[in-house]
Amino acid sequence: MLLNTKFIPLAKPYNHKIKNIIFVVSSFGNKNISVCAEDMLFDMLQHKVSNKNQ
């Protein structure tokens, strides 16, 4: 099922170089999302810690 989402640019993309690797950093907002970025990062951290303790 495809959702009709509209991505809104929050900042102009820019290049960030670390040694020989160039990253393109950008940010986009999606009004239809149910989980914010902070919640996703927290869930990833919890998952990583729980796997490390096993």
PDB file of C-alpha atoms in Angstrom, residues 8-49:
ATOM      1  CA  ILE A   8       8.926  19.110   2.991  1.00  0.00           C
ATOM      2  CA  PRO A   9      12.590  20.200   2.948  1.00  0.00           C
ATOM      3  CA  LEU A  10      13.590  21.614   6.342  1.00  0.00           C
ATOM      4  CA  ALA A  11      17.106  22.624   5.334  1.00  0.00           C
ATOM      5  CA  LYS A  12      19.139  22.939   2.158  1.00  0.00           C
ATOM      6  CA  PRO A  13      21.305  19.810   1.638  1.00  0.00           C
ATOM      7  CA  TYR A  14      25.040  20.271   2.120  1.00  0.00           C
ATOM      8  CA  ASN A  15      28.184  18.150   1.732  1.00  0.00           C
ATOM      9  CA  HIS A  16      30.188  17.016   4.761  1.00  0.00           C
ATOM     10  CA  LYS A  17      33.545  15.356   4.160  1.00  0.00           C
ATOM     11  CA  ILE A  18      35.161  12.915   6.604  1.00  0.00           C
ATOM     12  CA  LYS A  19      38.535  11.734   5.295  1.00  0.00           C
ATOM     13  CA  ASN A  20      37.805  10.355   1.788  1.00  0.00           C
ATOM     14  CA  ILE A  21      34.023  10.018   2.218  1.00  0.00           C
ATOM     15  CA  ILE A  22      31.593  12.784   1.299  1.00  0.00           C
ATOM     16  CA  PHE A  23      28.177  12.664   2.984  1.00  0.00           C
ATOM     17  CA  VAL A  24      25.207  14.623   1.661  1.00  0.00           C
ATOM     18  CA  VAL A  25      23.343  15.848   4.720  1.00  0.00           C
ATOM     19  CA  SER A  26      19.705  16.787   4.277  1.00  0.00           C
ATOM     20  CA  SER A  27      16.564  16.950   6.366  1.00  0.00           C
ATOM     21  CA  PHE A  28      12.971  16.458   5.337  1.00  0.00           C
ATOM     22  CA  GLY A  29       9.713  16.602   7.233  1.00  0.00           C
ATOM     23  CA  ASN A  30       6.723  14.339   6.696  1.00  0.00           C
ATOM     24  CA  LYS A  31       3.437  15.443   8.246  1.00  0.00           C
ATOM     25  CA  ASN A  32       1.938  11.943   7.880  1.00  0.00           C
ATOM     26  CA  ILE A  33       4.485  10.176  10.087  1.00  0.00           C
ATOM     27  CA  SER A  34       3.397   8.752  13.443  1.00  0.00           C
ATOM     28  CA  VAL A  35       6.843   8.449  15.075  1.00  0.00           C
ATOM     29  CA  CYS A  36       9.352  11.267  15.393  1.00  0.00           C
ATOM     30  CA  ALA A  37      13.074  10.888  14.745  1.00  0.00           C
ATOM     31  CA  GLU A  38      13.918  11.024  18.456  1.00  0.00           C
ATOM     32  CA  ASP A  39      11.590   8.076  19.170  1.00  0.00           C
ATOM     33  CA  MET A  40      13.139   6.030  16.350  1.00  0.00           C
ATOM     34  CA  LEU A  41      16.670   6.741  17.617  1.00  0.00           C
ATOM     35  CA  PHE A  42      15.657   5.800  21.168  1.00  0.00           C
ATOM     36  CA  ASP A  43      14.118   2.521  19.943  1.00  0.00           C
ATOM     37  CA  MET A  44      17.290   1.709  17.970  1.00  0.00           C
ATOM     38  CA  LEU A  45      19.435   2.386  21.044  1.00  0.00           C
ATOM     39  CA  GLN A  46      17.205   0.207  23.246  1.00  0.00           C
ATOM     40  CA  HIS A  47      17.386  -2.622  20.695  1.00  0.00           C
ATOM     41  CA  LYS A  48      21.174  -2.367  20.472  1.00  0.00           C
ATOM     42  CA  VAL A  49      21.584  -2.425  24.266  1.00  0.00           C
TER      43      VAL A  49
END
